[in-house]
Amino acid sequence: MRIVIASDHAAVALKATLTAWLRERGHEILDLGTDGTASVDYPDYGYAVAEVLASGRADRGVALCGSGIGIMIAANRVPACRCALVSEPLSARLARTHNDCNAIAMGARLIGDDMAKACLEAFLSADFEGGRHQHRVDKLTHPEVPA
């Protein structure tokens, strides 16, 4: 799978850990940075992950910042991106199976390496169920869809 990943300065270490872990599992990684601890603006990295997903250059995305909240909000400003903030594997799996999310966000200051890996594994191994969820997901992109 081709995975795009980006972080702000607060999540550089977690990004490095997850990038290496994903590569060990055979995934192709598009690392958008940042690569240092100098302060950067998380919206720039959230937008970048979302734009790569929207262009079709990656199958899934991972957005990381201190809390995961800001970068998730930024990513979700791009309509083709559905990014869920997750902190444990069940929410990561449900983000895929029920909401057809193509990205997850995590907070490096709130989640450890092992839990982040567990979330990512749950997210990447799940498929969208469609069915009763499809109509609701359609409304996420097109609010005018009738009930």
PDB file of C-alpha atoms in Angstrom:
ATOM      1  CA  MET A   1       0.000   0.000   0.000  1.00  0.00           C
ATOM      2  CA  ARG A   2       1.205   3.544  -0.692  1.00  0.00           C
ATOM      3  CA  ILE A   3       0.929   5.637   2.479  1.00  0.00           C
ATOM      4  CA  VAL A   4       1.496   9.367   2.832  1.00  0.00           C
ATOM      5  CA  ILE A   5       2.668  10.549   6.244  1.00  0.00           C
ATOM      6  CA  ALA A   6       3.432  13.968   7.668  1.00  0.00           C
ATOM      7  CA  SER A   7       3.903  15.600  11.039  1.00  0.00           C
ATOM      8  CA  ASP A   8       4.617  18.866  12.704  1.00  0.00           C
ATOM      9  CA  HIS A   9       7.628  19.387  14.973  1.00  0.00           C
ATOM     10  CA  ALA A  10       5.897  17.805  17.997  1.00  0.00           C
ATOM     11  CA  ALA A  11       5.483  14.458  16.241  1.00  0.00           C
ATOM     12  CA  VAL A  12       8.766  14.044  14.360  1.00  0.00           C
ATOM     13  CA  ALA A  13       9.918  11.122  16.526  1.00  0.00           C
ATOM     14  CA  LEU A  14       6.596   9.289  16.205  1.00  0.00           C
ATOM     15  CA  LYS A  15       6.617   9.850  12.441  1.00  0.00           C
ATOM     16  CA  ALA A  16      10.108   8.343  12.185  1.00  0.00           C
ATOM     17  CA  THR A  17       9.052   5.323  14.241  1.00  0.00           C
ATOM     18  CA  LEU A  18       5.898   4.720  12.213  1.00  0.00           C
ATOM     19  CA  THR A  19       7.633   5.290   8.885  1.00  0.00           C
ATOM     20  CA  ALA A  20      10.281   2.670   9.669  1.00  0.00           C
ATOM     21  CA  TRP A  21       7.630   0.255  10.990  1.00  0.00           C
ATOM     22  CA  LEU A  22       5.494   0.658   7.856  1.00  0.00           C
ATOM     23  CA  ARG A  23       8.468   0.171   5.536  1.00  0.00           C
ATOM     24  CA  GLU A  24       9.391  -3.029   7.402  1.00  0.00           C
ATOM     25  CA  ARG A  25       5.919  -4.273   6.514  1.00  0.00           C
ATOM     26  CA  GLY A  26       6.446  -3.606   2.818  1.00  0.00           C
ATOM     27  CA  HIS A  27       4.472  -0.386   2.433  1.00  0.00           C
ATOM     28  CA  GLU A  28       5.635   2.388   0.132  1.00  0.00           C
ATOM     29  CA  ILE A  29       5.927   5.603   2.128  1.00  0.00           C
ATOM     30  CA  LEU A  30       5.653   9.181   0.921  1.00  0.00           C
ATOM     31  CA  ASP A  31       7.114  11.211   3.812  1.00  0.00           C
ATOM     32  CA  LEU A  32       6.150  14.881   3.555  1.00  0.00           C
ATOM     33  CA  GLY A  33       8.095  15.995   6.632  1.00  0.00           C
ATOM     34  CA  THR A  34       8.767  17.799   8.803  1.00  0.00           C
ATOM     35  CA  ASP A  35      12.122  16.344   9.701  1.00  0.00           C
ATOM     36  CA  GLY A  36      13.216  18.506  12.596  1.00  0.00           C
ATOM     37  CA  THR A  37      12.038  19.956  15.867  1.00  0.00           C
ATOM     38  CA  ALA A  38      12.004  23.595  14.722  1.00  0.00           C
ATOM     39  CA  SER A  39       8.477  24.944  15.049  1.00  0.00           C
ATOM     40  CA  VAL A  40       6.294  24.562  11.950  1.00  0.00           C
ATOM     41  CA  ASP A  41       2.591  25.052  11.277  1.00  0.00           C
ATOM     42  CA  TYR A  42       0.615  21.807  11.502  1.00  0.00           C
ATOM     43  CA  PRO A  43      -2.105  22.977   9.041  1.00  0.00           C
ATOM     44  CA  ASP A  44       0.460  22.968   6.233  1.00  0.00           C
ATOM     45  CA  TYR A  45       1.162  19.290   6.848  1.00  0.00           C
ATOM     46  CA  GLY A  46      -2.487  18.332   7.244  1.00  0.00           C
ATOM     47  CA  TYR A  47      -3.335  20.021   3.959  1.00  0.00           C
ATOM     48  CA  ALA A  48      -0.380  18.299   2.277  1.00  0.00           C
ATOM     49  CA  VAL A  49      -1.496  14.807   3.371  1.00  0.00           C
ATOM     50  CA  ALA A  50      -5.034  15.520   2.170  1.00  0.00           C
ATOM     51  CA  GLU A  51      -3.909  16.885  -1.184  1.00  0.00           C
ATOM     52  CA  VAL A  52      -1.803  13.787  -1.863  1.00  0.00           C
ATOM     53  CA  LEU A  53      -4.798  11.577  -1.072  1.00  0.00           C
ATOM     54  CA  ALA A  54      -7.079  13.726  -3.226  1.00  0.00           C
ATOM     55  CA  SER A  55      -4.669  13.432  -6.161  1.00  0.00           C
ATOM     56  CA  GLY A  56      -4.595   9.643  -5.888  1.00  0.00           C
ATOM     57  CA  ARG A  57      -0.846   9.514  -5.234  1.00  0.00           C
ATOM     58  CA  ALA A  58      -1.420   7.543  -2.007  1.00  0.00           C
ATOM     59  CA  ASP A  59      -3.945   5.001  -0.767  1.00  0.00           C
ATOM     60  CA  ARG A  60      -3.969   6.024   2.895  1.00  0.00           C
ATOM     61  CA  GLY A  61      -2.691   8.883   4.997  1.00  0.00           C
ATOM     62  CA  VAL A  62      -1.259   9.430   8.464  1.00  0.00           C
ATOM     63  CA  ALA A  63      -1.259  12.923   9.966  1.00  0.00           C
ATOM     64  CA  LEU A  64       0.578  13.579  13.234  1.00  0.00           C
ATOM     65  CA  CYS A  65       0.909  16.551  15.538  1.00  0.00           C
ATOM     66  CA  GLY A  66       1.082  17.092  19.285  1.00  0.00           C
ATOM     67  CA  SER A  67      -2.600  16.376  19.951  1.00  0.00           C
ATOM     68  CA  GLY A  68      -3.688  15.154  16.514  1.00  0.00           C
ATOM     69  CA  ILE A  69      -6.572  17.604  16.612  1.00  0.00           C
ATOM     70  CA  GLY A  70      -5.215  20.508  14.580  1.00  0.00           C
ATOM     71  CA  ILE A  71      -3.713  18.426  11.799  1.00  0.00           C
ATOM     72  CA  MET A  72      -6.958  16.417  11.546  1.00  0.00           C
ATOM     73  CA  ILE A  73      -9.009  19.600  11.174  1.00  0.00           C
ATOM     74  CA  ALA A  74      -6.677  20.829   8.435  1.00  0.00           C
ATOM     75  CA  ALA A  75      -6.779  17.518   6.553  1.00  0.00           C
ATOM     76  CA  ASN A  76     -10.568  17.467   6.633  1.00  0.00           C
ATOM     77  CA  ARG A  77     -10.740  20.864   4.912  1.00  0.00           C
ATOM     78  CA  VAL A  78      -9.964  19.016   1.665  1.00  0.00           C
ATOM     79  CA  PRO A  79     -13.253  17.351   0.648  1.00  0.00           C
ATOM     80  CA  ALA A  80     -11.590  14.225  -0.764  1.00  0.00           C
ATOM     81  CA  CYS A  81     -10.019  13.488   2.615  1.00  0.00           C
ATOM     82  CA  ARG A  82     -11.811  11.854   5.524  1.00  0.00           C
ATOM     83  CA  CYS A  83      -9.419  11.909   8.468  1.00  0.00           C
ATOM     84  CA  ALA A  84     -10.321  10.536  11.914  1.00  0.00           C
ATOM     85  CA  LEU A  85      -8.515  11.316  15.149  1.00  0.00           C
ATOM     86  CA  VAL A  86      -7.788   7.973  16.810  1.00  0.00           C
ATOM     87  CA  SER A  87      -6.169   6.919  20.051  1.00  0.00           C
ATOM     88  CA  GLU A  88      -6.925   3.204  20.187  1.00  0.00           C
ATOM     89  CA  PRO A  89      -7.427   0.400  17.635  1.00  0.00           C
ATOM     90  CA  LEU A  90     -11.227   0.168  17.772  1.00  0.00           C
ATOM     91  CA  SER A  91     -11.737   3.769  16.659  1.00  0.00           C
ATOM     92  CA  ALA A  92      -9.076   3.273  13.972  1.00  0.00           C
ATOM     93  CA  ARG A  93     -10.871   0.191  12.627  1.00  0.00           C
ATOM     94  CA  LEU A  94     -14.291   1.867  12.755  1.00  0.00           C
ATOM     95  CA  ALA A  95     -12.906   4.897  10.926  1.00  0.00           C
ATOM     96  CA  ARG A  96     -12.369   2.556   7.963  1.00  0.00           C
ATOM     97  CA  THR A  97     -15.274   0.123   8.278  1.00  0.00           C
ATOM     98  CA  HIS A  98     -18.028   2.646   9.037  1.00  0.00           C
ATOM     99  CA  ASN A  99     -16.729   6.001   7.776  1.00  0.00           C
ATOM    100  CA  ASP A 100     -14.507   5.007   4.842  1.00  0.00           C
ATOM    101  CA  CYS A 101     -11.733   7.242   6.191  1.00  0.00           C
ATOM    102  CA  ASN A 102      -8.650   7.395   4.053  1.00  0.00           C
ATOM    103  CA  ALA A 103      -6.500   8.994   6.759  1.00  0.00           C
ATOM    104  CA  ILE A 104      -6.003   8.912  10.487  1.00  0.00           C
ATOM    105  CA  ALA A 105      -4.545  11.493  12.813  1.00  0.00           C
ATOM    106  CA  MET A 106      -2.798  10.806  16.097  1.00  0.00           C
ATOM    107  CA  GLY A 107      -1.363  12.989  18.829  1.00  0.00           C
ATOM    108  CA  ALA A 108       2.276  12.275  19.619  1.00  0.00           C
ATOM    109  CA  ARG A 109       1.938  13.843  23.066  1.00  0.00           C
ATOM    110  CA  LEU A 110      -1.034  11.604  23.865  1.00  0.00           C
ATOM    111  CA  ILE A 111      -0.220   8.196  22.395  1.00  0.00           C
ATOM    112  CA  GLY A 112       2.784   5.922  22.747  1.00  0.00           C
ATOM    113  CA  ASP A 113       4.622   4.194  19.925  1.00  0.00           C
ATOM    114  CA  ASP A 114       3.062   0.774  20.534  1.00  0.00           C
ATOM    115  CA  MET A 115      -0.491   2.124  20.662  1.00  0.00           C
ATOM    116  CA  ALA A 116       0.131   4.209  17.539  1.00  0.00           C
ATOM    117  CA  LYS A 117       1.326   1.078  15.727  1.00  0.00           C
ATOM    118  CA  ALA A 118      -1.745  -0.847  16.934  1.00  0.00           C
ATOM    119  CA  CYS A 119      -4.012   1.936  15.650  1.00  0.00           C
ATOM    120  CA  LEU A 120      -2.257   2.005  12.310  1.00  0.00           C
ATOM    121  CA  GLU A 121      -2.433  -1.779  11.970  1.00  0.00           C
ATOM    122  CA  ALA A 122      -6.180  -1.748  12.700  1.00  0.00           C
ATOM    123  CA  PHE A 123      -6.751   1.082  10.237  1.00  0.00           C
ATOM    124  CA  LEU A 124      -4.736  -0.434   7.394  1.00  0.00           C
ATOM    125  CA  SER A 125      -6.153  -3.930   7.758  1.00  0.00           C
ATOM    126  CA  ALA A 126      -9.818  -2.855   7.697  1.00  0.00           C
ATOM    127  CA  ASP A 127     -12.043  -2.345   4.675  1.00  0.00           C
ATOM    128  CA  PHE A 128     -15.073  -0.117   4.282  1.00  0.00           C
ATOM    129  CA  GLU A 129     -18.229  -2.166   4.853  1.00  0.00           C
ATOM    130  CA  GLY A 130     -20.461  -0.085   2.582  1.00  0.00           C
ATOM    131  CA  GLY A 131     -24.065  -1.188   2.931  1.00  0.00           C
ATOM    132  CA  ARG A 132     -25.920   0.811   5.557  1.00  0.00           C
ATOM    133  CA  HIS A 133     -22.892   3.094   5.951  1.00  0.00           C
ATOM    134  CA  GLN A 134     -22.622   4.131   2.284  1.00  0.00           C
ATOM    135  CA  HIS A 135     -25.484   6.645   2.310  1.00  0.00           C
ATOM    136  CA  ARG A 136     -24.080   8.322   5.415  1.00  0.00           C
ATOM    137  CA  VAL A 137     -20.592   8.512   3.959  1.00  0.00           C
ATOM    138  CA  ASP A 138     -22.040  10.011   0.774  1.00  0.00           C
ATOM    139  CA  LYS A 139     -23.529  12.777   2.918  1.00  0.00           C
ATOM    140  CA  LEU A 140     -20.100  13.598   4.341  1.00  0.00           C
ATOM    141  CA  THR A 141     -18.929  14.670   0.892  1.00  0.00           C
ATOM    142  CA  HIS A 142     -22.298  15.850  -0.440  1.00  0.00           C
ATOM    143  CA  PRO A 143     -24.499  17.260   2.359  1.00  0.00           C
ATOM    144  CA  GLU A 144     -27.313  17.825  -0.132  1.00  0.00           C
ATOM    145  CA  VAL A 145     -27.859  14.054  -0.524  1.00  0.00           C
ATOM    146  CA  PRO A 146     -31.495  13.423   0.459  1.00  0.00           C
ATOM    147  CA  ALA A 147     -32.333  11.302   3.494  1.00  0.00           C
TER     148      ALA A 147
END
